[in-house]
mmCIF file of C-alpha atoms in Angstrom:
data_model
loop_
_atom_site.group_PDB
_atom_site.id
_atom_site.type_symbol
_atom_site.label_atom_id
_atom_site.label_comp_id
_atom_site.label_asym_id
_atom_site.label_seq_id
_atom_site.Cartn_x
_atom_site.Cartn_y
_atom_site.Cartn_z
ATOM 1 C CA UNK A 16 26.551 16.176 -3.406
ATOM 2 C CA UNK A 17 25.294 19.489 -4.800
ATOM 3 C CA UNK A 18 28.141 19.522 -7.297
ATOM 4 C CA UNK A 19 27.217 16.023 -8.485
ATOM 5 C CA UNK A 20 23.598 17.088 -8.944
ATOM 6 C CA UNK A 21 24.662 20.156 -10.880
ATOM 7 C CA UNK A 22 26.962 18.091 -13.072
ATOM 8 C CA UNK A 23 24.085 15.754 -13.877
ATOM 9 C CA UNK A 24 22.309 18.424 -15.882
ATOM 10 C CA UNK A 25 18.642 19.371 -16.007
ATOM 11 C CA UNK A 26 17.461 15.745 -16.084
ATOM 12 C CA UNK A 27 18.429 15.536 -12.426
ATOM 13 C CA UNK A 28 15.438 17.742 -11.576
ATOM 14 C CA UNK A 29 12.707 15.219 -12.502
ATOM 15 C CA UNK A 30 14.775 12.401 -11.008
ATOM 16 C CA UNK A 31 14.982 14.262 -7.689
ATOM 17 C CA UNK A 32 11.243 14.992 -7.813
ATOM 18 C CA UNK A 33 10.601 11.295 -8.420
ATOM 19 C CA UNK A 34 12.785 10.358 -5.464
ATOM 20 C CA UNK A 35 10.906 12.722 -3.130
ATOM 21 C CA UNK A 36 7.573 11.341 -4.352
ATOM 22 C CA UNK A 37 8.703 7.746 -3.859
ATOM 23 C CA UNK A 38 9.971 8.476 -0.348
ATOM 24 C CA UNK A 39 6.751 10.236 0.646
ATOM 25 C CA UNK A 40 4.549 7.417 -0.657
ATOM 26 C CA UNK A 41 6.694 4.748 0.987
ATOM 27 C CA UNK A 42 6.644 6.390 4.415
ATOM 28 C CA UNK A 43 2.903 7.117 4.244
ATOM 29 C CA UNK A 44 1.972 3.596 3.101
ATOM 30 C CA UNK A 45 4.173 1.810 5.641
ATOM 31 C CA UNK A 46 2.557 3.910 8.381
ATOM 32 C CA UNK A 47 -0.991 3.455 7.061
ATOM 33 C CA UNK A 48 -0.717 -0.276 6.337
ATOM 34 C CA UNK A 49 0.329 -1.338 9.817
ATOM 35 C CA UNK A 50 -1.448 -4.661 10.508
ATOM 36 C CA UNK A 51 -2.462 -3.513 13.980
ATOM 37 C CA UNK A 52 -4.304 -0.561 12.447
ATOM 38 C CA UNK A 53 -5.787 -2.236 9.355
ATOM 39 C CA UNK A 54 -6.776 -5.665 10.682
ATOM 40 C CA UNK A 55 -6.256 -6.142 14.439
ATOM 41 C CA UNK A 56 -5.832 -9.826 15.206
ATOM 42 C CA UNK A 57 -8.117 -9.710 18.265
ATOM 43 C CA UNK A 58 -10.954 -7.723 16.700
ATOM 44 C CA UNK A 59 -13.196 -10.667 15.803
ATOM 45 C CA UNK A 60 -12.764 -12.045 19.314
ATOM 46 C CA UNK A 61 -13.892 -8.729 20.783
ATOM 47 C CA UNK A 62 -16.908 -8.684 18.481
ATOM 48 C CA UNK A 63 -17.829 -12.210 19.534
ATOM 49 C CA UNK A 64 -17.507 -11.155 23.195
ATOM 50 C CA UNK A 65 -19.884 -8.254 22.622
ATOM 51 C CA UNK A 66 -22.356 -10.563 20.912
ATOM 52 C CA UNK A 67 -22.149 -13.201 23.636
ATOM 53 C CA UNK A 68 -22.670 -10.592 26.365
ATOM 54 C CA UNK A 69 -25.420 -8.842 24.373
ATOM 55 C CA UNK A 70 -23.395 -5.625 24.258
ATOM 56 C CA UNK A 71 -23.457 -5.155 20.477
ATOM 57 C CA UNK A 72 -25.520 -1.971 20.393
ATOM 58 C CA UNK A 73 -25.363 1.149 18.206
ATOM 59 C CA UNK A 74 -22.432 2.577 20.143
ATOM 60 C CA UNK A 75 -20.416 -0.618 19.720
ATOM 61 C CA UNK A 76 -21.227 -0.672 16.002
ATOM 62 C CA UNK A 77 -19.965 2.893 15.608
ATOM 63 C CA UNK A 78 -16.846 1.989 17.559
ATOM 64 C CA UNK A 79 -16.350 -1.027 15.310
ATOM 65 C CA UNK A 80 -16.749 0.986 12.088
ATOM 66 C CA UNK A 81 -14.318 3.661 13.262
ATOM 67 C CA UNK A 82 -11.697 1.245 14.567
ATOM 68 C CA UNK A 83 -10.156 -0.107 11.336
ATOM 69 C CA UNK A 84 -10.862 -1.278 7.787
ATOM 70 C CA UNK A 85 -11.509 -4.778 9.140
ATOM 71 C CA UNK A 86 -13.943 -3.253 11.621
ATOM 72 C CA UNK A 87 -15.885 -1.626 8.805
ATOM 73 C CA UNK A 88 -16.037 -4.912 6.918
ATOM 74 C CA UNK A 89 -17.288 -6.807 9.971
ATOM 75 C CA UNK A 90 -19.787 -4.059 10.786
ATOM 76 C CA UNK A 91 -21.236 -4.295 7.280
ATOM 77 C CA UNK A 92 -21.729 -8.024 7.743
ATOM 78 C CA UNK A 93 -23.314 -7.645 11.165
ATOM 79 C CA UNK A 94 -25.742 -5.006 9.943
ATOM 80 C CA UNK A 95 -26.981 -7.352 7.199
ATOM 81 C CA UNK A 96 -26.740 -10.664 9.055
ATOM 82 C CA UNK A 97 -30.511 -10.926 9.557
ATOM 83 C CA UNK A 98 -31.059 -10.910 5.780
ATOM 84 C CA UNK A 99 -29.416 -14.271 5.258
ATOM 85 C CA UNK A 100 -25.989 -15.653 4.486
ATOM 86 C CA UNK A 101 -25.818 -14.534 0.844
ATOM 87 C CA UNK A 102 -26.834 -10.926 1.517
ATOM 88 C CA UNK A 103 -24.408 -10.786 4.419
ATOM 89 C CA UNK A 104 -21.540 -11.997 2.231
ATOM 90 C CA UNK A 105 -22.428 -9.543 -0.529
ATOM 91 C CA UNK A 106 -22.437 -6.607 1.894
ATOM 92 C CA UNK A 107 -19.049 -7.698 3.244
ATOM 93 C CA UNK A 108 -17.617 -7.986 -0.267
ATOM 94 C CA UNK A 109 -18.933 -4.558 -1.224
ATOM 95 C CA UNK A 110 -17.307 -2.830 1.733
ATOM 96 C CA UNK A 111 -14.148 -4.938 1.425
ATOM 97 C CA UNK A 112 -13.647 -3.891 -2.205
ATOM 98 C CA UNK A 113 -13.687 -0.251 -1.143
ATOM 99 C CA UNK A 114 -11.253 -0.888 1.715
ATOM 100 C CA UNK A 115 -8.878 -2.797 -0.574
ATOM 101 C CA UNK A 116 -8.939 0.102 -3.007
ATOM 102 C CA UNK A 117 -7.985 2.445 -0.166
ATOM 103 C CA UNK A 118 -5.163 0.155 0.954
ATOM 104 C CA UNK A 119 -3.736 0.108 -2.575
ATOM 105 C CA UNK A 120 -3.837 3.907 -2.859
ATOM 106 C CA UNK A 121 -0.605 5.417 -4.220
ATOM 107 C CA UNK A 122 0.949 1.996 -4.930
ATOM 108 C CA UNK A 123 0.475 2.480 -8.662
ATOM 109 C CA UNK A 124 2.277 5.813 -8.402
ATOM 110 C CA UNK A 125 5.152 4.157 -6.541
ATOM 111 C CA UNK A 126 5.354 1.439 -9.189
ATOM 112 C CA UNK A 127 5.344 4.095 -11.895
ATOM 113 C CA UNK A 128 8.286 5.877 -10.254
ATOM 114 C CA UNK A 129 10.176 2.577 -10.074
ATOM 115 C CA UNK A 130 9.575 2.008 -13.795
ATOM 116 C CA UNK A 131 10.150 5.566 -15.040
ATOM 117 C CA UNK A 132 13.218 6.572 -12.995
ATOM 118 C CA UNK A 133 15.654 4.357 -14.982
ATOM 119 C CA UNK A 134 14.173 5.702 -18.211
ATOM 120 C CA UNK A 135 14.786 9.259 -17.046
ATOM 121 C CA UNK A 136 18.340 8.262 -16.208
ATOM 122 C CA UNK A 137 18.714 6.730 -19.668
ATOM 123 C CA UNK A 138 17.358 9.904 -21.245
ATOM 124 C CA UNK A 139 19.955 11.888 -19.321
ATOM 125 C CA UNK A 140 22.597 9.495 -20.606
ATOM 126 C CA UNK A 141 21.483 10.030 -24.197
ATOM 127 C CA UNK A 142 21.457 13.810 -23.751
ATOM 128 C CA UNK A 143 24.938 13.712 -22.255
ATOM 129 C CA UNK A 144 26.291 11.632 -25.119
ATOM 130 C CA UNK A 145 24.666 13.932 -27.668
ATOM 131 C CA UNK A 146 26.547 16.820 -26.064
ATOM 132 C CA UNK A 147 29.788 14.838 -26.251
ATOM 133 C CA UNK A 148 29.420 14.146 -29.959
ATOM 134 C CA UNK A 149 28.337 17.727 -30.619
ATOM 135 C CA UNK A 150 31.521 18.982 -28.980
ATOM 136 C CA UNK A 151 33.595 16.496 -30.964
ATOM 137 C CA UNK A 152 32.054 17.812 -34.177
ATOM 138 C CA UNK A 153 32.824 21.424 -33.207
ATOM 139 C CA UNK A 154 36.201 21.178 -31.483
ATOM 140 C CA UNK A 155 37.475 17.709 -32.265
ATOM 141 C CA UNK A 156 38.803 15.352 -29.648
ATOM 142 C CA UNK A 157 41.501 17.650 -28.281
ATOM 143 C CA UNK A 158 39.472 19.183 -25.415
ATOM 144 C CA UNK A 159 39.330 16.334 -22.957
ATOM 145 C CA UNK A 160 37.667 18.389 -20.195
ATOM 146 C CA UNK A 161 34.672 19.192 -22.397
ATOM 147 C CA UNK A 162 34.247 15.569 -23.404
ATOM 148 C CA UNK A 163 34.615 14.412 -19.823
ATOM 149 C CA UNK A 164 31.849 16.805 -18.767
ATOM 150 C CA UNK A 165 29.365 15.289 -21.192
ATOM 151 C CA UNK A 166 30.333 11.738 -20.256
ATOM 152 C CA UNK A 167 30.090 12.618 -16.558
ATOM 153 C CA UNK A 168 26.574 14.016 -17.057
ATOM 154 C CA UNK A 169 25.565 10.816 -18.826
ATOM 155 C CA UNK A 170 26.900 8.555 -16.068
ATOM 156 C CA UNK A 171 25.477 10.657 -13.203
ATOM 157 C CA UNK A 172 21.922 10.604 -14.530
ATOM 158 C CA UNK A 173 22.080 6.871 -15.166
ATOM 159 C CA UNK A 174 23.269 6.219 -11.625
ATOM 160 C CA UNK A 175 20.698 8.616 -10.150
ATOM 161 C CA UNK A 176 17.838 6.933 -12.005
ATOM 162 C CA UNK A 177 18.894 3.521 -10.706
ATOM 163 C CA UNK A 178 19.374 4.814 -7.155
ATOM 164 C CA UNK A 179 15.761 6.012 -7.183
ATOM 165 C CA UNK A 180 14.276 3.025 -9.027
ATOM 166 C CA UNK A 181 15.783 0.142 -7.057
ATOM 167 C CA UNK A 182 14.499 1.142 -3.573
ATOM 168 C CA UNK A 183 11.172 2.225 -5.072
ATOM 169 C CA UNK A 184 10.710 -1.170 -6.709
ATOM 170 C CA UNK A 185 11.647 -3.031 -3.523
ATOM 171 C CA UNK A 186 9.248 -0.954 -1.418
ATOM 172 C CA UNK A 187 6.488 -1.384 -3.988
ATOM 173 C CA UNK A 188 6.834 -5.167 -3.860
ATOM 174 C CA UNK A 189 6.906 -5.187 -0.041
ATOM 175 C CA UNK A 190 3.839 -2.973 0.240
ATOM 176 C CA UNK A 191 1.903 -4.948 -2.366
ATOM 177 C CA UNK A 192 2.707 -8.135 -0.477
ATOM 178 C CA UNK A 193 1.543 -6.531 2.756
ATOM 179 C CA UNK A 194 -1.764 -5.531 1.156
ATOM 180 C CA UNK A 195 -2.255 -9.080 -0.154
ATOM 181 C CA UNK A 196 -1.619 -10.556 3.302
ATOM 182 C CA UNK A 197 -4.019 -8.112 4.943
ATOM 183 C CA UNK A 198 -6.708 -8.865 2.374
ATOM 184 C CA UNK A 199 -6.374 -12.619 2.972
ATOM 185 C CA UNK A 200 -6.622 -12.119 6.737
ATOM 186 C CA UNK A 201 -9.677 -9.876 6.378
ATOM 187 C CA UNK A 202 -11.354 -12.458 4.144
ATOM 188 C CA UNK A 203 -10.680 -15.205 6.678
ATOM 189 C CA UNK A 204 -12.059 -13.162 9.574
ATOM 190 C CA UNK A 205 -15.143 -12.186 7.581
ATOM 191 C CA UNK A 206 -15.872 -15.793 6.619
ATOM 192 C CA UNK A 207 -15.535 -16.836 10.259
ATOM 193 C CA UNK A 208 -18.127 -14.231 11.212
ATOM 194 C CA UNK A 209 -20.518 -15.369 8.479
ATOM 195 C CA UNK A 210 -20.128 -19.027 9.454
ATOM 196 C CA UNK A 211 -20.640 -18.310 13.149
ATOM 197 C CA UNK A 212 -23.785 -16.257 12.644
ATOM 198 C CA UNK A 213 -25.302 -18.797 10.276
ATOM 199 C CA UNK A 214 -24.465 -21.913 12.268
ATOM 200 C CA UNK A 215 -21.674 -23.367 10.141
ATOM 201 C CA UNK A 216 -18.918 -22.785 12.675
ATOM 202 C CA UNK A 217 -18.455 -22.784 16.435
ATOM 203 C CA UNK A 218 -16.376 -20.180 18.236
ATOM 204 C CA UNK A 219 -13.947 -21.148 20.969
ATOM 205 C CA UNK A 220 -13.593 -18.891 23.981
ATOM 206 C CA UNK A 221 -10.252 -18.013 25.571
ATOM 207 C CA UNK A 222 -10.063 -21.397 27.329
ATOM 208 C CA UNK A 223 -10.649 -23.350 24.134
ATOM 209 C CA UNK A 224 -14.172 -24.428 25.053
ATOM 210 C CA UNK A 225 -16.742 -24.389 22.298
ATOM 211 C CA UNK A 226 -19.576 -21.896 22.545
#
């Protein structure tokens, strides 16, 4: 493996750096964007239980804000619920926009790696072919080993760029889809909270009975 990297020439250095960056972002985002940590499915039910049992005090609100991004969105709505439906929705949207921005952190960088890595491989290919033609001009076509070295460098960098770009692109698409799904779920939960507090929706308890 080390010999292949060495044969790829100096363009292998930025390609390797790009691969490390893509791997780090992918691991961090998959860990951070776990649905159970971003938008727990049972969180709204717990909030409704606190409200029904009159347990929604300052301590519960702090617990809610610290629990997850969805918790912070719901807490913003609860804190402004007495000001009317429109103000409540605006406060939810304001906090949600910040949380969405945080969820999308580093995804642009991952997409950039996926787009740039093949170009770096192509640049390595061009450099390798330039070396081949330069050697042909100096020594002719008789030194096959020299020509093979330049061609090998060109092919290695092309392959390396694609090896980095393809997984990076796949992971970028998966993570972007995950963010979109989480955002939709958070919007649905927030609207349920708004509707419940302002009388447009009834909440069912665990037995299915309306409250």
